[in-house]
Coordinates of C-alpha atoms and ligand atoms in Angstrom, one line a residue:
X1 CA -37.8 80.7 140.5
X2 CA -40.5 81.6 142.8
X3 CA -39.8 85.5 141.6
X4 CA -40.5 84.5 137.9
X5 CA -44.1 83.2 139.1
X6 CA -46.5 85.1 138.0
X7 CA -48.8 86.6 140.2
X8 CA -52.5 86.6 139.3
X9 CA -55.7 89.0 140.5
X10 CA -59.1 88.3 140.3
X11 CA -59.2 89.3 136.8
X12 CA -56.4 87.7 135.8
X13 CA -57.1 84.3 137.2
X14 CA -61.1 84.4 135.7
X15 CA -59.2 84.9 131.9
X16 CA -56.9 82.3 133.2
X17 CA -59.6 79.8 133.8
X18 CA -61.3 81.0 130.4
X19 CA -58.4 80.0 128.5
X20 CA -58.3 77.2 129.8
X21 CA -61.5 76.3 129.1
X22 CA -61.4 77.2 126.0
X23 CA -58.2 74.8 125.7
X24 CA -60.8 71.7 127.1
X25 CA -63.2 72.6 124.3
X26 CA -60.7 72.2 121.5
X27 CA -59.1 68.9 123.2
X28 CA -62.0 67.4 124.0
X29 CA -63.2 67.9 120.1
X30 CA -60.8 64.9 119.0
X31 CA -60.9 63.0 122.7
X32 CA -63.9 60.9 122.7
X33 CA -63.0 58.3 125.6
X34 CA -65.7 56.6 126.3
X35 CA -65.6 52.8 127.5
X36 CA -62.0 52.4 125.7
X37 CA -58.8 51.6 126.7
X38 CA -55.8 54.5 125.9
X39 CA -58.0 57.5 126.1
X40 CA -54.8 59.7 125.9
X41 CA -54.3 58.5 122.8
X42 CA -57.7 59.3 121.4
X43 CA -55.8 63.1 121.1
X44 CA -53.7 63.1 118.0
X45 CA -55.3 63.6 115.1
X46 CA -54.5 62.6 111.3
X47 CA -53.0 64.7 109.0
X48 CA -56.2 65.5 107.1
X49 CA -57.4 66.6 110.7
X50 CA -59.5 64.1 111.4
X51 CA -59.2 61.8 114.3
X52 CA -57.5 58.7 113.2
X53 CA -56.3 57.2 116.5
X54 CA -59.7 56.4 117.6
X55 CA -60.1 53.5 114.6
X56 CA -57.2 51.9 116.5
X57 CA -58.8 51.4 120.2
X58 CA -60.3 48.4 121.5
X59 CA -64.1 47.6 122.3
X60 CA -64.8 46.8 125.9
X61 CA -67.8 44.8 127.2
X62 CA -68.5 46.6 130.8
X63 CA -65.2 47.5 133.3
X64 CA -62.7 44.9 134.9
X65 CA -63.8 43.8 138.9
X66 CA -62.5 40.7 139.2
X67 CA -58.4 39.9 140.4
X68 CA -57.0 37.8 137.5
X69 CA -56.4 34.2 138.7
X70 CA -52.7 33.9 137.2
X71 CA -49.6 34.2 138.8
X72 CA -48.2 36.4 136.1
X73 CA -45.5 38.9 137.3
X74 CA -46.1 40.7 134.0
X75 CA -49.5 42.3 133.8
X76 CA -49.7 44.5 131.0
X77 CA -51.0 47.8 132.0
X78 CA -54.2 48.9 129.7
X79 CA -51.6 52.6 128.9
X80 CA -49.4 50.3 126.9
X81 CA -49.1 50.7 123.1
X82 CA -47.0 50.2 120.7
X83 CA -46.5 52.0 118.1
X84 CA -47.7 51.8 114.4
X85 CA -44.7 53.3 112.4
X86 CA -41.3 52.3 114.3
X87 CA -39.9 54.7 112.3
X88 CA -39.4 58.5 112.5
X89 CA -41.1 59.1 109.2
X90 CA -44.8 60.4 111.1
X91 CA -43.1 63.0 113.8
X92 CA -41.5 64.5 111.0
X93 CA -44.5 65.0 109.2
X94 CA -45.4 66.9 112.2
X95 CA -48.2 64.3 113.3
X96 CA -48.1 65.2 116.7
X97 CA -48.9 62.0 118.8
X98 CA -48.0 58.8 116.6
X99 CA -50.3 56.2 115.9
X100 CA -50.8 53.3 118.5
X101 CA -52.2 49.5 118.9
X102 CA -53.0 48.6 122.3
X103 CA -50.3 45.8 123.7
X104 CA -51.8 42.7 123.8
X105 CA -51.0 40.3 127.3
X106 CA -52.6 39.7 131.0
X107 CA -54.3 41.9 132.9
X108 CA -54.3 42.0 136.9
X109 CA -58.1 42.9 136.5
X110 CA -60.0 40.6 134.6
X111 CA -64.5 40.6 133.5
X112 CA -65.4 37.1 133.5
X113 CA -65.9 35.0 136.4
X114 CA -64.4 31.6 135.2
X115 CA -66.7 29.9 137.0
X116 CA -69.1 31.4 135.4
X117 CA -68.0 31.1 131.7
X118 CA -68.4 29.4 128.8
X119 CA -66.1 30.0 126.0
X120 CA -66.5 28.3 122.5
X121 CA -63.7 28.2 119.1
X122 CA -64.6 27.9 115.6
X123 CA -62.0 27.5 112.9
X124 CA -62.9 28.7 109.3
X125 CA -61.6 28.9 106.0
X126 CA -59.3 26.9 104.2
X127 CA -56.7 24.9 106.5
X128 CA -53.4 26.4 107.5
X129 CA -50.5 24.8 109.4
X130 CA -50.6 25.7 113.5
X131 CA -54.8 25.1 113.6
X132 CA -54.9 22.7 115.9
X133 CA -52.1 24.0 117.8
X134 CA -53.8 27.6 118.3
X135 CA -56.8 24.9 119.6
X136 CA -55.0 23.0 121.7
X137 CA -53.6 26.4 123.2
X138 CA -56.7 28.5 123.8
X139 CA -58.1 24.9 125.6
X140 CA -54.7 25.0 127.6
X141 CA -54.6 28.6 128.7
X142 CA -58.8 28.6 129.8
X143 CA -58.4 25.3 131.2
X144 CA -55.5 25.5 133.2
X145 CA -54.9 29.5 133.5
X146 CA -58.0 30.7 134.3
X147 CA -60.1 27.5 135.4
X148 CA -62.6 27.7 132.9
X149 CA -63.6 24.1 132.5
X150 CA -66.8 24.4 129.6
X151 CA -64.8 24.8 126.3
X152 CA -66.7 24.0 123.4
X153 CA -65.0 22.7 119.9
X154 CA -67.8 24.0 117.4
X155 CA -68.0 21.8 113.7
X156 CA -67.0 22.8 110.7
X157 CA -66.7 26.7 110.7
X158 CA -69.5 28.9 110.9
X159 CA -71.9 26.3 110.1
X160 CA -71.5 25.0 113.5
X161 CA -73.3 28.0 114.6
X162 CA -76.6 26.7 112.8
X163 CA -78.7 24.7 114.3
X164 CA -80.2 23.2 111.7
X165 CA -77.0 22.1 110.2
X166 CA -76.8 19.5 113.2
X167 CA -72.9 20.0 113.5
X168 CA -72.8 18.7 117.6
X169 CA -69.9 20.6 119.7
X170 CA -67.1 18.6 120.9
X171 CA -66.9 19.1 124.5
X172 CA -62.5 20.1 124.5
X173 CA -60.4 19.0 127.5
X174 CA -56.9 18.9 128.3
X175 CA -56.8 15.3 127.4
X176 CA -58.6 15.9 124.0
X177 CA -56.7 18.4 122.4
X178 CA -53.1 17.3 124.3
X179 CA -51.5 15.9 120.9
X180 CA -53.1 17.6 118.1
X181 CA -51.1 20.2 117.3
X182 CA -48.6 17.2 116.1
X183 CA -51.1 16.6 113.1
X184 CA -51.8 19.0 110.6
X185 CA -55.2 20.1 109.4
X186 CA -58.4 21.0 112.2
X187 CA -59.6 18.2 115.0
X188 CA -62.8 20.7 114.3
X189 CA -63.1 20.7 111.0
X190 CA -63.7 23.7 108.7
X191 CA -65.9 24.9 106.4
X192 CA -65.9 28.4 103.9
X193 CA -68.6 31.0 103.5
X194 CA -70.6 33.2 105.8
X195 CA -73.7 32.4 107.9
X196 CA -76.4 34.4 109.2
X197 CA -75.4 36.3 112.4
X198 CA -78.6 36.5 114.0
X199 CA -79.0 32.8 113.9
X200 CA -75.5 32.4 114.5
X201 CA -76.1 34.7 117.8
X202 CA -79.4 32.5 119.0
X203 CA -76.8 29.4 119.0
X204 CA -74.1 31.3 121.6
X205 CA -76.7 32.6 123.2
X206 CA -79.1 28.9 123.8
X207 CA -75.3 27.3 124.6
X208 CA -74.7 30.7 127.1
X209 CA -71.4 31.1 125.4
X210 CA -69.5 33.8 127.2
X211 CA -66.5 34.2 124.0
X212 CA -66.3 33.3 121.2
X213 CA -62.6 32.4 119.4
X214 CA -62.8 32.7 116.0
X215 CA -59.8 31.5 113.8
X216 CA -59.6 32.5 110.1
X217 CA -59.0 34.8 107.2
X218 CA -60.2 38.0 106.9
X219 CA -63.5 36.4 105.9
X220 CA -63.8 35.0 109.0
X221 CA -62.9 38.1 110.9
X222 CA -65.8 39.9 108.7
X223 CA -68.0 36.9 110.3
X224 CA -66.9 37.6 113.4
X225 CA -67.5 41.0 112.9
X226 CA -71.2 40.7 112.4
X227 CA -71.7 38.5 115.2
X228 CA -70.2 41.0 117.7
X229 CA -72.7 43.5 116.4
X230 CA -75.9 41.6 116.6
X231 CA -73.8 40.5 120.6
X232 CA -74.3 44.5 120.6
X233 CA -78.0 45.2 119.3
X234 CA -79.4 42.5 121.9
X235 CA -76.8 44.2 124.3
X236 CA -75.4 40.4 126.1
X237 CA -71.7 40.0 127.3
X238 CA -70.3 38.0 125.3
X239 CA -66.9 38.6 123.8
X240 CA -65.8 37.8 120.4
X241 CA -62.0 37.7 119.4
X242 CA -60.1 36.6 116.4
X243 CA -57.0 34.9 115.5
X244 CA -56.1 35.7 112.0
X245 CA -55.3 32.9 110.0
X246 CA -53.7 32.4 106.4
X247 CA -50.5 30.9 104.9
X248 CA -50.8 34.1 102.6
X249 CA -49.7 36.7 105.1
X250 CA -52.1 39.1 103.9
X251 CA -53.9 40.1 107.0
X252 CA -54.0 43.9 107.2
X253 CA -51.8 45.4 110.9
X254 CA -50.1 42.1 111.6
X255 CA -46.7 41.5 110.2
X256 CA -47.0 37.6 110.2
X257 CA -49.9 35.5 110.3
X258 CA -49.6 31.9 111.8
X259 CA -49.2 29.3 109.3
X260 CA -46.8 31.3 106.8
X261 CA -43.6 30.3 108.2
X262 CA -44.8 26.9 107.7
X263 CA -46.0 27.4 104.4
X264 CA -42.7 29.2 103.3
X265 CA -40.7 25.8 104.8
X266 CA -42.7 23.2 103.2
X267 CA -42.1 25.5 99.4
X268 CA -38.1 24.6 99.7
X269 CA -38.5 21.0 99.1
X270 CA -40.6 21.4 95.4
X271 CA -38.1 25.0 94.7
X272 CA -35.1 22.6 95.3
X273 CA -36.6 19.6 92.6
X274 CA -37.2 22.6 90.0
X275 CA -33.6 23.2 90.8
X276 CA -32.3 20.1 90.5
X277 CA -34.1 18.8 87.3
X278 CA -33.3 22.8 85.9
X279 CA -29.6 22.0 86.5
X280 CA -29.8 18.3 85.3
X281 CA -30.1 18.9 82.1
X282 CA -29.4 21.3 79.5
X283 CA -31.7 24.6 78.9
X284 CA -33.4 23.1 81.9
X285 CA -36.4 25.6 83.4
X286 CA -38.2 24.8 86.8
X287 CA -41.4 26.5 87.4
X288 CA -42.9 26.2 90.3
X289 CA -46.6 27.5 91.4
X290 CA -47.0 28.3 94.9
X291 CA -49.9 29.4 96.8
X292 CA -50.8 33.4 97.1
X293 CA -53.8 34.7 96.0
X294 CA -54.1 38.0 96.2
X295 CA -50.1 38.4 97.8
X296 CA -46.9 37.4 97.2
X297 CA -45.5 36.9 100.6
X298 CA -45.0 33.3 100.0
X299 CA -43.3 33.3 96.8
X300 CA -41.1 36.1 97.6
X301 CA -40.0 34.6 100.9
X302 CA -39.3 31.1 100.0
X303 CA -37.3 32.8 96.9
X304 CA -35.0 34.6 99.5
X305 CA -34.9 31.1 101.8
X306 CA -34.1 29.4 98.7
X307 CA -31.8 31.4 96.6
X308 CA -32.1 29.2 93.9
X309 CA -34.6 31.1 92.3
X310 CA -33.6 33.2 89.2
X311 CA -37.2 35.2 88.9
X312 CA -40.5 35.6 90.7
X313 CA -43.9 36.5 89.5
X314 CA -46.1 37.7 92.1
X315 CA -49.8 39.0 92.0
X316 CA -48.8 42.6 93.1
X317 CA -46.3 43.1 89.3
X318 CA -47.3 43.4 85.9
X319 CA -45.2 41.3 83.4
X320 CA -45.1 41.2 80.0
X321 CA -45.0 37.6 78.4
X322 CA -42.3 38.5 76.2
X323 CA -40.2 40.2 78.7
X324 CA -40.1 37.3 81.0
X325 CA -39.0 34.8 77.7
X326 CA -36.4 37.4 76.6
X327 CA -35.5 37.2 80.1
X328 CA -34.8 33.6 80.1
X329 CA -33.7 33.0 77.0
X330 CA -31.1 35.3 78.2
X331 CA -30.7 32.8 80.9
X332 CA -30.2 29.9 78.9
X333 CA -27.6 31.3 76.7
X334 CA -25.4 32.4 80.0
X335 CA -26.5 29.8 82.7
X336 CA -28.4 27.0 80.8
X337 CA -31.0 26.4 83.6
X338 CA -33.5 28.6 85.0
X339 CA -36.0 28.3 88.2
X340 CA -39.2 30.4 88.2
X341 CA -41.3 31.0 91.1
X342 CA -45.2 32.0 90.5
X343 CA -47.5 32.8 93.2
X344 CA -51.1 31.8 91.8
X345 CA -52.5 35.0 91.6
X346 CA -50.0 36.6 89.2
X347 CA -50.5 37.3 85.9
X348 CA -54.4 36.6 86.3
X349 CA -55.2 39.0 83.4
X350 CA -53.8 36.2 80.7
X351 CA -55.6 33.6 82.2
X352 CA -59.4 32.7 82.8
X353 CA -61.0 32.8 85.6
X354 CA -64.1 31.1 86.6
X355 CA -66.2 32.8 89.0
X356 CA -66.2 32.9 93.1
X357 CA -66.1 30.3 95.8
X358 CA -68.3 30.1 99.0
X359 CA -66.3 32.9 100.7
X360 CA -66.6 35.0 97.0
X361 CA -63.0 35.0 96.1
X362 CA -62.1 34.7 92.6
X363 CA -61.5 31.1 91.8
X364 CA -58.0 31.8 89.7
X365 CA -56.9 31.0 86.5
X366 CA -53.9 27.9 86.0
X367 CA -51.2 30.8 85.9
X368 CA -48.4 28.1 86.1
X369 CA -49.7 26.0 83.3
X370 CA -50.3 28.8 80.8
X371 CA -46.4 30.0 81.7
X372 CA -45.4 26.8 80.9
X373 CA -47.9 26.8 77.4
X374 CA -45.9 29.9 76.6
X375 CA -42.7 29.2 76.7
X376 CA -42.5 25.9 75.3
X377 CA -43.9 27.9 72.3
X378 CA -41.6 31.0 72.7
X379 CA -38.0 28.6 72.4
X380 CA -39.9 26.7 69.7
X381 CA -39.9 29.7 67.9
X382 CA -36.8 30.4 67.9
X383 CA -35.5 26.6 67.4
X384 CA -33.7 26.3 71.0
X385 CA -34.6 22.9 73.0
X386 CA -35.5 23.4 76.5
X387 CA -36.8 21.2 79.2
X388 CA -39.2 22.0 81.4
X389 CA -40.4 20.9 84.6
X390 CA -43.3 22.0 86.3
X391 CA -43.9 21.2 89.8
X392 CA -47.5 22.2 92.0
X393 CA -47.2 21.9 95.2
X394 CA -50.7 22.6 95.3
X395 CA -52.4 22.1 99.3
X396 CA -48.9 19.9 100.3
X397 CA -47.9 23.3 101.7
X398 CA -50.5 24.4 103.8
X399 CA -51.9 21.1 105.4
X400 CA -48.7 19.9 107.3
X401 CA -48.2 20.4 110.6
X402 CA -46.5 23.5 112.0
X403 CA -43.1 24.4 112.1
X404 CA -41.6 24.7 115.7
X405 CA -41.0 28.3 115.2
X406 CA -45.3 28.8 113.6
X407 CA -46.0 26.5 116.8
X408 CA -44.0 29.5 119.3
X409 CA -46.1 31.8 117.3
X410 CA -49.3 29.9 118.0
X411 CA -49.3 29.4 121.1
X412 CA -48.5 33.5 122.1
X413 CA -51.2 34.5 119.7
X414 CA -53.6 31.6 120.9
X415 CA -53.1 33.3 125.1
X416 CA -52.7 37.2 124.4
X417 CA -56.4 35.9 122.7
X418 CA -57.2 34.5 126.1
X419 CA -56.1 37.2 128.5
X420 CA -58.1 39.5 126.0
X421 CA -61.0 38.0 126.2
X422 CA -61.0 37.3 129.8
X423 CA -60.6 40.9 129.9
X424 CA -63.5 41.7 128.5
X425 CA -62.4 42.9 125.4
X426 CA -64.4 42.4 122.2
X427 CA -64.2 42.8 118.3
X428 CA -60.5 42.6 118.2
X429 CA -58.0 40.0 116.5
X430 CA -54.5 39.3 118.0
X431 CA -51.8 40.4 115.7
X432 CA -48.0 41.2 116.3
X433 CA -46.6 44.3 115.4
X434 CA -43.2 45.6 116.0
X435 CA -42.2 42.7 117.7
X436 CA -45.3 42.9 119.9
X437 CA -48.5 41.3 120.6
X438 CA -51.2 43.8 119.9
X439 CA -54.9 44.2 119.9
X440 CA -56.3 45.4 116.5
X441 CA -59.8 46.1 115.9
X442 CA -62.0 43.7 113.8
X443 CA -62.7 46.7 111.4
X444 CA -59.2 47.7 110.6
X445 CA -57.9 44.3 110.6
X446 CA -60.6 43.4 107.8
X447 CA -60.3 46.8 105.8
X448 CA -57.8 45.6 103.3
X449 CA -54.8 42.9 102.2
X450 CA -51.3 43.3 103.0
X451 CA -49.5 43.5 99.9
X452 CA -46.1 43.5 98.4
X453 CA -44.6 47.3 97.9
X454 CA -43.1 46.6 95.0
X455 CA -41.0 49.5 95.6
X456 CA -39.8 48.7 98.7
X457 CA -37.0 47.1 100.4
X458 CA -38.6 43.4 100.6
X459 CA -39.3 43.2 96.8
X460 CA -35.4 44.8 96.3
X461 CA -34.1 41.5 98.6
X462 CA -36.0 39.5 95.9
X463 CA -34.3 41.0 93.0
X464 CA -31.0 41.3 94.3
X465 CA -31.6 37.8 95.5
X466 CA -32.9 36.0 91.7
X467 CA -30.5 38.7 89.5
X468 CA -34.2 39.3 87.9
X469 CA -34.6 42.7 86.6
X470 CA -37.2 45.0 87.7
X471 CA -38.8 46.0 85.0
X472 CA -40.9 43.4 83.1
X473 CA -43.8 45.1 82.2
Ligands
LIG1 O1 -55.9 31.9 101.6 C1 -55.1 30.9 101.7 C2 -55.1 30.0 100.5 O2 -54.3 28.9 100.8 C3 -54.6 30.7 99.2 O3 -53.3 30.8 99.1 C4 -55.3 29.9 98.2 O4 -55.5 30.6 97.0 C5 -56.5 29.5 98.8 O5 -56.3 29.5 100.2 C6 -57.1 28.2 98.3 O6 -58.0 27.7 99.1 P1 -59.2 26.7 98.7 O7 -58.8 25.8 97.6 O8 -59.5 26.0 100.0 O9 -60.4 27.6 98.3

């Protein structure tokens, strides 16, 4: 070994350290590590060339000094990361370094001084089930964890961040929030919309707020977003960090969002009367409209919990009106009974729709009623009797309280939120990815909606679930 070394003169060793220098220059192109947690990260670079890592790290507030006040045997070390594709489809494109989220968890060195912090949670948007629950958990883990005793509850979403709306805090303690996670709905109340973050900054600042939870959709996190920027212009330490909220399952980098699980559980009962009234008579056709705006998630998972369901309509497909009758008149003629599944948003192009709401999304057109319009006229038509039922769940799925499993989920969201926090990190929701709890910036997280592949292996459970076929356009 020690023969194979080469040995170097002056010469030698001065284009040695050239090289080498040469080398830094080039790395140190696409590593920009400044104030951010997995710097070694920050060196792969997207396939295009540019530097795509460096969307995915973490905003920090000022260094960690302080020893963490838990117990934990488990600190996550900041190096951690998990990684964005599980699979080995990105190596073999020859990426060189695959894409990473920082692991979410406790840190042995924490930013805060608990006895010197104020931390404050606002829930926005419409209700979802596990609200109160992510409440009663973030008042748990400050309280209790860390020993931060000023927790303020602020009133009906972002509005509670303007003065003159005269929404008073509730003071949360232990005792306050100990049974509300059994109840459905927000103890804080919510309201939609944005506010303005520079007002919305002098409130945190007058009430020396130290972080600030906020728990809603990707409106919310776009809120949250602009409040952590005017944190930045006046340059204070105050961390903001968000807990994505929606029974839709459409938030961008986390595979679930709390609430969904819930949502998918309380579609089984209405799916089940379509079924039965379907198979109690004869020609019998359920439809049932679920929620899912701008995604399917819902529709398509309570199909495949249900398996009673013998076609799905999501927003994500086109469908032809004709194809889907054709469809179930082929139905009736073989099975007498059909159950349909519609997720809100689908089929918006043959229905009216009738502006925004306060957070600008497109108030939708009835797509369940006009299905039923449609096909009442189509066996008409052709002289064959059918019955149809047509059941709306409508809010019934999304205001009940959490299901044990959405309440698990809660509560590890609700303290990865904590610890990240306490760690000084800012403008970052918690999210879980590959079975991990992850940090994802605000950005990212607010850049687009999860949707359905329709090519993919989910949407091929559906149809080989309902037996619907796959073209209906
Ligand atoms: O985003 C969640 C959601 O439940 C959607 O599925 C639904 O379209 C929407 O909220 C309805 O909310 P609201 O009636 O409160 O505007």
């Amino acid at each position: 070994m020690y023969e194979d070394r080469v040995n170097l003169n002056v010469l030698d060793q001065i284009s040695f350290l050239f090289l080498h220098f040469l080398l830094f220059l080039i790395v140190s192109k696409f590593v920009k590590c400044k104030n951010t947690t997995s710097c070694w990260l920050l060196s792969s670079v997207g396939q295009d060339g540019e530097n795509m890592t460096e969307e995915y790290t973490i905003e920090r507030i000022g260094k960690y000094a302080l020893n963490s006040p838990l117990d934990s045997g488990v600190f996550i070390d900041d190096s951690q990361g998990v990684l964005i594709d599980a699979t080995l489809s990105d190596l073999q494109k020859g990426q060189l370094t695959p894409y990473v989220l920082e692991k979410a968890g406790p840190r042995e060195k924490i930013f805060f001084n608990p006895e010197m912090t104020r931390a404050a949670l606002v829930t926005c948007g419409g209700l979802c089930p596990g609200l109160n629950d992510v409440i009663r958990a973030i008042v748990m883990v400050l309280w209790y964890r860390y020993g931060i005793k000023e927790i303020l509850g602020l009133r009906y979403g972002y509005e509670g961040l303007i003065s003159s709306f005269r929404h008073e805090p509730l003071a949360l303690t232990p005792e306050l929030v100990e049974d509300i996670h059994k109840d459905g709905g927000t103890i804080l109340g919510t309201s939609r919309g944005p506010q303005d973050p520079v007002l919305m900054v002098d409130f945190l600042s007058k009430r020396k707020i130290n972080m600030l939870f906020t728990i809603g959709g990707d409106g919310t996190q776009r809120g949250a977003l602009a409040i952590n920027r005017e944190i930045k212009k006046r340059g204070l330490a105050m961390s903001v960090i968000g807990i994505p909220k929606t029974i839709d399952n459409d938030i961008s980098f986390t595979e679930r969002t709390f609430g969904f699980e819930t949502a998918v559980a309380m579609s089984q009962a209405p799916i089940n009367g379509g079924h039965m009234e379907a198979k109690g008579v004869r020609n019998g056709i359920g439809i049932v409209k679920l929620m899912g705006r701008e995604s399917g998630f819902i529709a398509a998972y309570a199909t495949l919990a249900s398996s009673d369901v013998n076609l799905v309509l999501i927003p994500e497909m086109r469908f032809s009106l004709e194809k889907v009758c054709s469809y179930l008149e082929e139905r009736m003629s073989k099975k007498k009974h059909a159950v349909i599944v519609v997720a809100e948003g689908a089929g918006q192009e043959y229905v009216s729709q009738e502006g925004t709401d306060a957070s600008g999304n497109k108030k939708l057109g009835d797509i369940g009623l006009f299905l039923k319009t449609v096909i009442i006229e189509y066996f008409k038509n052709r002289a064959i009797p059918v019955s149809i039922k047509y059941i709306d769940p409508s809010y019934i799925i999304r205001s009940a309280p959490a299901t044990p499993d959405d309440s698990v989920f809660c509560f590890q969201l609700s303290e990865n939120a904590v610890h990240a926090a306490m760690s000084g990190r800012t403008g970052m929701v918690v999210g879980i990815w590959n079975g991990h709890f992850v940090h994802i910036p605000m950005q990212i997280s607010v850049k687009g909606r999860k949707q359905i592949d329709t090519s993919g292996l989910l949407w091929q459970s559906v149809l080989d679930n309902t037996g619907q076929p796959r073209k209906l356009a």
